[in-house]
Amino acid sequence: EAEVAQSPRYKITEKSQAVAFWCDPISGHATLYWYRQILGQGPELLVQFQDESVVDDSQLPKDRFSAERLKGVDSTLKIQPAELGDSAMYLCASSFPGDGTYEQYFGPGTRLTVT
Amino acid sequence: AQSVTQPDIHITVSEGASLELRCNYSYGATPYLFWYVQSPGQGLQLLLKYFSGDTLVQGIKGFEAEFKRSQSSFNLRKPSVHWSDAAEYFCAVGGTTGTASKLTFGTGTRLQVTL
């Protein structure tokens, strides 16, 4: 069964350093989402792509966060510089808009710890 | 704006007992509703979803949920809980933005199962 791939699974970084996460959605899924999940809370949407275009980045802290999906397939989320409050699980999801189910398929996530 | 409330932060049930997890939503039109489960350190797995039609929805692992428009609720139920059901459960409401869905999650309910 096709899955959403994410790497790394765990990342420890010092504050003020740069960090990047990678996501490879299910093949053929045009929509890709990045979520942030703080411990004890539900996932919060950071950015949504339709192919290579950003559909929604209203909750993305653009002073330090950036996201790209250059060829409309895999995607990278970057944080520079990282802050202590960025410690969280970063989840990637993808969906196929044309199937009518609006179901999002989630990857295993990247657990970020900022020290 | 769409929102989800999960009033129970933590629930403990005995193995074999029945389970009901509560979810209330706010959405301006007919919502798309989802229940996801998350094991520690893992991504989210879809249990079931409601778009239209029969208000009682069957999902995986023996779970079901009932959509009640008059109460703005979408409660998750299972007749007999297994120890492996211990996890975090998230209710989500979706709205379409173009051809893709935008999910808003609740804060989750942590289920503990005692033997």
PDB file of C-alpha atoms in Angstrom:
ATOM      1  CA  GLU A   1       0.000   0.000   0.000  1.00  0.00           C
ATOM      2  CA  ALA A   2       1.334   3.428  -0.943  1.00  0.00           C
ATOM      3  CA  GLU A   3       2.395   5.625   1.934  1.00  0.00           C
ATOM      4  CA  VAL A   4       3.533   9.164   2.609  1.00  0.00           C
ATOM      5  CA  ALA A   5       7.243   9.193   3.395  1.00  0.00           C
ATOM      6  CA  GLN A   6       8.916  11.667   5.738  1.00  0.00           C
ATOM      7  CA  SER A   7      12.476  12.144   6.868  1.00  0.00           C
ATOM      8  CA  PRO A   8      14.105  12.404   9.238  1.00  0.00           C
ATOM      9  CA  ARG A   9      11.878  10.764  11.827  1.00  0.00           C
ATOM     10  CA  TYR A  10      13.639  12.542  14.678  1.00  0.00           C
ATOM     11  CA  LYS A  11      15.679  15.713  14.754  1.00  0.00           C
ATOM     12  CA  ILE A  12      17.430  17.463  17.616  1.00  0.00           C
ATOM     13  CA  THR A  13      18.816  20.902  16.944  1.00  0.00           C
ATOM     14  CA  GLU A  14      20.030  23.883  18.907  1.00  0.00           C
ATOM     15  CA  LYS A  15      18.110  27.121  18.851  1.00  0.00           C
ATOM     16  CA  SER A  16      19.146  29.552  16.130  1.00  0.00           C
ATOM     17  CA  GLN A  17      20.187  26.693  13.871  1.00  0.00           C
ATOM     18  CA  ALA A  18      18.499  25.844  10.567  1.00  0.00           C
ATOM     19  CA  VAL A  19      16.525  22.629  10.134  1.00  0.00           C
ATOM     20  CA  ALA A  20      14.739  21.036   7.180  1.00  0.00           C
ATOM     21  CA  PHE A  21      12.167  18.300   6.795  1.00  0.00           C
ATOM     22  CA  TRP A  22      11.346  16.309   3.686  1.00  0.00           C
ATOM     23  CA  CYS A  23       8.085  14.761   2.530  1.00  0.00           C
ATOM     24  CA  ASP A  24       7.279  12.496  -0.410  1.00  0.00           C
ATOM     25  CA  PRO A  25       3.511  12.161  -0.917  1.00  0.00           C
ATOM     26  CA  ILE A  26       1.649   9.224  -2.379  1.00  0.00           C
ATOM     27  CA  SER A  27       2.220   9.071  -6.121  1.00  0.00           C
ATOM     28  CA  GLY A  28      -0.438  10.998  -8.007  1.00  0.00           C
ATOM     29  CA  HIS A  29      -1.582  13.049  -5.029  1.00  0.00           C
ATOM     30  CA  ALA A  30      -1.663  16.643  -6.179  1.00  0.00           C
ATOM     31  CA  THR A  31      -2.423  18.173  -2.777  1.00  0.00           C
ATOM     32  CA  LEU A  32       0.192  18.216  -0.045  1.00  0.00           C
ATOM     33  CA  TYR A  33      -0.150  19.534   3.501  1.00  0.00           C
ATOM     34  CA  TRP A  34       2.288  20.350   6.283  1.00  0.00           C
ATOM     35  CA  TYR A  35       0.928  20.301   9.839  1.00  0.00           C
ATOM     36  CA  ARG A  36       2.511  21.134  13.166  1.00  0.00           C
ATOM     37  CA  GLN A  37       1.366  19.193  16.218  1.00  0.00           C
ATOM     38  CA  ILE A  38       2.422  20.516  19.598  1.00  0.00           C
ATOM     39  CA  LEU A  39       2.415  17.926  22.375  1.00  0.00           C
ATOM     40  CA  GLY A  40      -1.082  17.473  23.752  1.00  0.00           C
ATOM     41  CA  GLN A  41      -2.780  19.269  20.880  1.00  0.00           C
ATOM     42  CA  GLY A  42      -4.275  18.442  17.523  1.00  0.00           C
ATOM     43  CA  PRO A  43      -2.441  19.058  14.256  1.00  0.00           C
ATOM     44  CA  GLU A  44      -2.542  22.606  12.926  1.00  0.00           C
ATOM     45  CA  LEU A  45      -2.204  23.311   9.219  1.00  0.00           C
ATOM     46  CA  LEU A  46       0.914  25.280   8.308  1.00  0.00           C
ATOM     47  CA  VAL A  47       0.804  25.193   4.520  1.00  0.00           C
ATOM     48  CA  GLN A  48      -1.161  23.542   1.735  1.00  0.00           C
ATOM     49  CA  PHE A  49       0.072  22.979  -1.828  1.00  0.00           C
ATOM     50  CA  GLN A  50      -1.885  22.202  -4.943  1.00  0.00           C
ATOM     51  CA  ASP A  51       0.745  20.816  -7.284  1.00  0.00           C
ATOM     52  CA  GLU A  52       3.610  23.329  -6.954  1.00  0.00           C
ATOM     53  CA  SER A  53       1.430  26.265  -5.895  1.00  0.00           C
ATOM     54  CA  VAL A  54       0.699  27.388  -2.356  1.00  0.00           C
ATOM     55  CA  VAL A  55      -3.046  27.332  -1.664  1.00  0.00           C
ATOM     56  CA  ASP A  56      -2.986  28.314   1.992  1.00  0.00           C
ATOM     57  CA  ASP A  57      -0.071  29.478   4.133  1.00  0.00           C
ATOM     58  CA  SER A  58      -2.007  31.760   6.442  1.00  0.00           C
ATOM     59  CA  GLN A  59      -0.728  29.989   9.576  1.00  0.00           C
ATOM     60  CA  LEU A  60       2.880  29.675   8.457  1.00  0.00           C
ATOM     61  CA  PRO A  61       5.264  31.919  10.458  1.00  0.00           C
ATOM     62  CA  LYS A  62       6.877  33.349   7.371  1.00  0.00           C
ATOM     63  CA  ASP A  63       9.640  35.166   9.198  1.00  0.00           C
ATOM     64  CA  ARG A  64      11.307  31.848   9.980  1.00  0.00           C
ATOM     65  CA  PHE A  65       9.426  29.100   8.134  1.00  0.00           C
ATOM     66  CA  SER A  66       9.500  28.372   4.412  1.00  0.00           C
ATOM     67  CA  ALA A  67       8.069  25.578   2.314  1.00  0.00           C
ATOM     68  CA  GLU A  68       8.539  24.571  -1.270  1.00  0.00           C
ATOM     69  CA  ARG A  69       7.311  21.959  -3.698  1.00  0.00           C
ATOM     70  CA  LEU A  70       9.283  22.864  -6.768  1.00  0.00           C
ATOM     71  CA  LYS A  71       8.222  20.081  -9.142  1.00  0.00           C
ATOM     72  CA  GLY A  72       4.839  19.439  -7.613  1.00  0.00           C
ATOM     73  CA  VAL A  73       5.923  16.140  -6.084  1.00  0.00           C
ATOM     74  CA  ASP A  74       8.054  16.060  -2.940  1.00  0.00           C
ATOM     75  CA  SER A  75       8.286  18.976  -0.550  1.00  0.00           C
ATOM     76  CA  THR A  76      10.650  20.546   1.959  1.00  0.00           C
ATOM     77  CA  LEU A  77       9.748  22.534   5.071  1.00  0.00           C
ATOM     78  CA  LYS A  78      12.515  24.686   6.527  1.00  0.00           C
ATOM     79  CA  ILE A  79      12.896  26.559   9.785  1.00  0.00           C
ATOM     80  CA  GLN A  80      15.605  29.187  10.139  1.00  0.00           C
ATOM     81  CA  PRO A  81      16.415  30.051  12.850  1.00  0.00           C
ATOM     82  CA  ALA A  82      14.803  27.428  15.069  1.00  0.00           C
ATOM     83  CA  GLU A  83      13.343  28.555  18.403  1.00  0.00           C
ATOM     84  CA  LEU A  84      12.555  26.560  21.524  1.00  0.00           C
ATOM     85  CA  GLY A  85       8.826  26.905  20.806  1.00  0.00           C
ATOM     86  CA  ASP A  86       9.241  25.082  17.509  1.00  0.00           C
ATOM     87  CA  SER A  87       9.636  21.767  19.306  1.00  0.00           C
ATOM     88  CA  ALA A  88       6.767  19.679  17.952  1.00  0.00           C
ATOM     89  CA  MET A  89       5.784  16.894  15.589  1.00  0.00           C
ATOM     90  CA  TYR A  90       5.710  17.970  11.956  1.00  0.00           C
ATOM     91  CA  LEU A  91       3.282  15.938   9.896  1.00  0.00           C
ATOM     92  CA  CYS A  92       2.963  15.753   6.148  1.00  0.00           C
ATOM     93  CA  ALA A  93      -0.218  14.587   4.434  1.00  0.00           C
ATOM     94  CA  SER A  94      -1.393  14.224   0.872  1.00  0.00           C
ATOM     95  CA  SER A  95      -4.691  13.832  -0.911  1.00  0.00           C
ATOM     96  CA  PHE A  96      -6.056  13.208  -4.380  1.00  0.00           C
ATOM     97  CA  PRO A  97      -8.589  15.945  -5.032  1.00  0.00           C
ATOM     98  CA  GLY A  98     -10.365  14.093  -7.784  1.00  0.00           C
ATOM     99  CA  ASP A  99     -11.500  11.068  -5.803  1.00  0.00           C
ATOM    100  CA  GLY A 100     -14.291  12.937  -4.030  1.00  0.00           C
ATOM    101  CA  THR A 101     -13.442  11.614  -0.575  1.00  0.00           C
ATOM    102  CA  TYR A 102     -11.288  14.523   0.623  1.00  0.00           C
ATOM    103  CA  GLU A 103      -9.343  11.989   2.645  1.00  0.00           C
ATOM    104  CA  GLN A 104      -5.870  13.017   3.738  1.00  0.00           C
ATOM    105  CA  TYR A 105      -3.177  10.374   4.140  1.00  0.00           C
ATOM    106  CA  PHE A 106      -0.596  11.127   6.799  1.00  0.00           C
ATOM    107  CA  GLY A 107       3.063  10.278   7.021  1.00  0.00           C
ATOM    108  CA  PRO A 108       4.773   9.111  10.251  1.00  0.00           C
ATOM    109  CA  GLY A 109       5.933  12.629  11.087  1.00  0.00           C
ATOM    110  CA  THR A 110       9.204  14.244  12.131  1.00  0.00           C
ATOM    111  CA  ARG A 111       9.696  14.842  15.850  1.00  0.00           C
ATOM    112  CA  LEU A 112      11.694  18.059  16.312  1.00  0.00           C
ATOM    113  CA  THR A 113      13.360  18.950  19.584  1.00  0.00           C
ATOM    114  CA  VAL A 114      14.997  22.362  19.873  1.00  0.00           C
ATOM    115  CA  THR A 115      17.473  22.731  22.732  1.00  0.00           C
TER     116      THR A 115
ATOM    117  CA  ALA B   1     -14.668  29.608  10.815  1.00  0.00           C
ATOM    118  CA  GLN B   2     -14.779  25.897  11.382  1.00  0.00           C
ATOM    119  CA  SER B   3     -13.877  24.416  14.771  1.00  0.00           C
ATOM    120  CA  VAL B   4     -13.959  21.142  16.672  1.00  0.00           C
ATOM    121  CA  THR B   5     -14.389  20.520  20.393  1.00  0.00           C
ATOM    122  CA  GLN B   6     -13.423  17.289  22.084  1.00  0.00           C
ATOM    123  CA  PRO B   7     -14.517  17.837  25.682  1.00  0.00           C
ATOM    124  CA  ASP B   8     -12.789  14.793  27.154  1.00  0.00           C
ATOM    125  CA  ILE B   9      -9.016  15.118  27.388  1.00  0.00           C
ATOM    126  CA  HIS B  10      -8.463  11.694  28.896  1.00  0.00           C
ATOM    127  CA  ILE B  11     -10.723   8.635  29.198  1.00  0.00           C
ATOM    128  CA  THR B  12     -10.006   5.329  30.906  1.00  0.00           C
ATOM    129  CA  VAL B  13     -12.046   2.212  30.186  1.00  0.00           C
ATOM    130  CA  SER B  14     -11.671  -1.452  31.038  1.00  0.00           C
ATOM    131  CA  GLU B  15     -10.923  -3.917  28.292  1.00  0.00           C
ATOM    132  CA  GLY B  16     -14.209  -5.303  26.974  1.00  0.00           C
ATOM    133  CA  ALA B  17     -16.207  -2.270  28.039  1.00  0.00           C
ATOM    134  CA  SER B  18     -17.992  -0.003  25.603  1.00  0.00           C
ATOM    135  CA  LEU B  19     -16.536   3.326  24.520  1.00  0.00           C
ATOM    136  CA  GLU B  20     -17.923   6.659  23.382  1.00  0.00           C
ATOM    137  CA  LEU B  21     -15.701   9.618  22.516  1.00  0.00           C
ATOM    138  CA  ARG B  22     -17.434  12.936  22.092  1.00  0.00           C
ATOM    139  CA  CYS B  23     -16.956  15.424  19.281  1.00  0.00           C
ATOM    140  CA  ASN B  24     -18.810  18.659  18.603  1.00  0.00           C
ATOM    141  CA  TYR B  25     -18.163  20.772  15.536  1.00  0.00           C
ATOM    142  CA  SER B  26     -18.916  24.201  14.184  1.00  0.00           C
ATOM    143  CA  TYR B  27     -19.250  24.646  10.454  1.00  0.00           C
ATOM    144  CA  GLY B  28     -21.390  26.851   8.271  1.00  0.00           C
ATOM    145  CA  ALA B  29     -22.559  24.210   5.836  1.00  0.00           C
ATOM    146  CA  THR B  30     -22.791  20.438   5.655  1.00  0.00           C
ATOM    147  CA  PRO B  31     -19.502  19.307   7.093  1.00  0.00           C
ATOM    148  CA  TYR B  32     -17.137  16.561   6.138  1.00  0.00           C
ATOM    149  CA  LEU B  33     -16.264  14.787   9.399  1.00  0.00           C
ATOM    150  CA  PHE B  34     -13.406  12.466  10.243  1.00  0.00           C
ATOM    151  CA  TRP B  35     -12.025  10.461  13.141  1.00  0.00           C
ATOM    152  CA  TYR B  36      -8.300   9.713  13.195  1.00  0.00           C
ATOM    153  CA  VAL B  37      -6.267   7.637  15.637  1.00  0.00           C
ATOM    154  CA  GLN B  38      -2.647   8.281  16.569  1.00  0.00           C
ATOM    155  CA  SER B  39      -0.380   5.880  18.414  1.00  0.00           C
ATOM    156  CA  PRO B  40       2.547   7.379  20.364  1.00  0.00           C
ATOM    157  CA  GLY B  41       5.179   8.868  18.065  1.00  0.00           C
ATOM    158  CA  GLN B  42       3.246   7.934  14.953  1.00  0.00           C
ATOM    159  CA  GLY B  43       1.258   9.647  12.245  1.00  0.00           C
ATOM    160  CA  LEU B  44      -2.527   9.702  12.001  1.00  0.00           C
ATOM    161  CA  GLN B  45      -4.619   6.823  10.697  1.00  0.00           C
ATOM    162  CA  LEU B  46      -8.140   7.379   9.417  1.00  0.00           C
ATOM    163  CA  LEU B  47     -10.799   5.416  11.325  1.00  0.00           C
ATOM    164  CA  LEU B  48     -13.874   6.632   9.491  1.00  0.00           C
ATOM    165  CA  LYS B  49     -15.415   9.567   7.651  1.00  0.00           C
ATOM    166  CA  TYR B  50     -18.790  11.113   6.957  1.00  0.00           C
ATOM    167  CA  PHE B  51     -19.714  13.106   3.866  1.00  0.00           C
ATOM    168  CA  SER B  52     -23.415  12.492   3.303  1.00  0.00           C
ATOM    169  CA  GLY B  53     -26.080   9.822   3.384  1.00  0.00           C
ATOM    170  CA  ASP B  54     -26.472   7.367   6.234  1.00  0.00           C
ATOM    171  CA  THR B  55     -25.700   9.162   9.489  1.00  0.00           C
ATOM    172  CA  LEU B  56     -24.268   6.028  11.093  1.00  0.00           C
ATOM    173  CA  VAL B  57     -20.834   5.391   9.666  1.00  0.00           C
ATOM    174  CA  GLN B  58     -18.821   2.214  10.060  1.00  0.00           C
ATOM    175  CA  GLY B  59     -15.060   2.324  10.183  1.00  0.00           C
ATOM    176  CA  ILE B  60     -12.041   0.138  10.674  1.00  0.00           C
ATOM    177  CA  LYS B  61     -11.174  -1.785  13.844  1.00  0.00           C
ATOM    178  CA  GLY B  62     -14.851  -2.091  14.842  1.00  0.00           C
ATOM    179  CA  PHE B  63     -15.437   1.641  15.327  1.00  0.00           C
ATOM    180  CA  GLU B  64     -18.552   3.512  14.307  1.00  0.00           C
ATOM    181  CA  ALA B  65     -19.712   7.121  14.533  1.00  0.00           C
ATOM    182  CA  GLU B  66     -23.065   8.828  14.311  1.00  0.00           C
ATOM    183  CA  PHE B  67     -23.598  12.231  12.726  1.00  0.00           C
ATOM    184  CA  LYS B  68     -26.280  14.266  14.505  1.00  0.00           C
ATOM    185  CA  ARG B  69     -26.876  17.542  12.729  1.00  0.00           C
ATOM    186  CA  SER B  70     -29.270  18.876  15.407  1.00  0.00           C
ATOM    187  CA  GLN B  71     -26.582  18.461  18.063  1.00  0.00           C
ATOM    188  CA  SER B  72     -23.591  19.321  15.844  1.00  0.00           C
ATOM    189  CA  SER B  73     -22.014  16.106  17.046  1.00  0.00           C
ATOM    190  CA  PHE B  74     -20.087  13.215  15.581  1.00  0.00           C
ATOM    191  CA  ASN B  75     -19.396  10.841  18.479  1.00  0.00           C
ATOM    192  CA  LEU B  76     -17.173   7.795  18.060  1.00  0.00           C
ATOM    193  CA  ARG B  77     -18.260   4.471  19.555  1.00  0.00           C
ATOM    194  CA  LYS B  78     -16.980   0.946  19.976  1.00  0.00           C
ATOM    195  CA  PRO B  79     -18.989  -1.805  21.671  1.00  0.00           C
ATOM    196  CA  SER B  80     -16.027  -3.645  23.193  1.00  0.00           C
ATOM    197  CA  VAL B  81     -12.621  -2.039  23.636  1.00  0.00           C
ATOM    198  CA  HIS B  82      -9.381  -3.976  23.190  1.00  0.00           C
ATOM    199  CA  TRP B  83      -6.102  -3.131  24.941  1.00  0.00           C
ATOM    200  CA  SER B  84      -4.618  -2.264  21.541  1.00  0.00           C
ATOM    201  CA  ASP B  85      -7.124   0.588  21.174  1.00  0.00           C
ATOM    202  CA  ALA B  86      -5.152   2.669  23.663  1.00  0.00           C
ATOM    203  CA  ALA B  87      -4.100   5.750  21.684  1.00  0.00           C
ATOM    204  CA  GLU B  88      -4.983   9.382  20.988  1.00  0.00           C
ATOM    205  CA  TYR B  89      -8.151  10.014  19.009  1.00  0.00           C
ATOM    206  CA  PHE B  90      -8.768  13.129  16.961  1.00  0.00           C
ATOM    207  CA  CYS B  91     -11.986  14.397  15.466  1.00  0.00           C
ATOM    208  CA  ALA B  92     -11.690  16.699  12.459  1.00  0.00           C
ATOM    209  CA  VAL B  93     -14.023  18.789  10.346  1.00  0.00           C
ATOM    210  CA  GLY B  94     -13.278  19.515   6.722  1.00  0.00           C
ATOM    211  CA  GLY B  95     -14.265  22.196   4.307  1.00  0.00           C
ATOM    212  CA  THR B  96     -13.402  22.407   0.693  1.00  0.00           C
ATOM    213  CA  THR B  97     -11.082  25.014  -0.700  1.00  0.00           C
ATOM    214  CA  GLY B  98     -11.356  24.544  -4.392  1.00  0.00           C
ATOM    215  CA  THR B  99     -10.844  20.873  -5.029  1.00  0.00           C
ATOM    216  CA  ALA B 100      -9.040  19.996  -1.810  1.00  0.00           C
ATOM    217  CA  SER B 101     -10.101  19.780   1.768  1.00  0.00           C
ATOM    218  CA  LYS B 102      -8.905  21.817   4.716  1.00  0.00           C
ATOM    219  CA  LEU B 103      -9.093  19.964   8.005  1.00  0.00           C
ATOM    220  CA  THR B 104      -9.488  21.493  11.428  1.00  0.00           C
ATOM    221  CA  PHE B 105      -8.678  19.117  14.274  1.00  0.00           C
ATOM    222  CA  GLY B 106      -9.846  18.942  17.845  1.00  0.00           C
ATOM    223  CA  THR B 107      -7.368  18.752  20.700  1.00  0.00           C
ATOM    224  CA  GLY B 108      -7.740  15.011  20.986  1.00  0.00           C
ATOM    225  CA  THR B 109      -8.868  12.463  23.575  1.00  0.00           C
ATOM    226  CA  ARG B 110      -6.310  10.119  25.066  1.00  0.00           C
ATOM    227  CA  LEU B 111      -7.758   6.654  25.646  1.00  0.00           C
ATOM    228  CA  GLN B 112      -6.290   4.421  28.309  1.00  0.00           C
ATOM    229  CA  VAL B 113      -7.415   0.788  28.503  1.00  0.00           C
ATOM    230  CA  THR B 114      -7.082  -1.147  31.729  1.00  0.00           C
ATOM    231  CA  LEU B 115      -6.859  -4.920  31.772  1.00  0.00           C
TER     232      LEU B 115
END
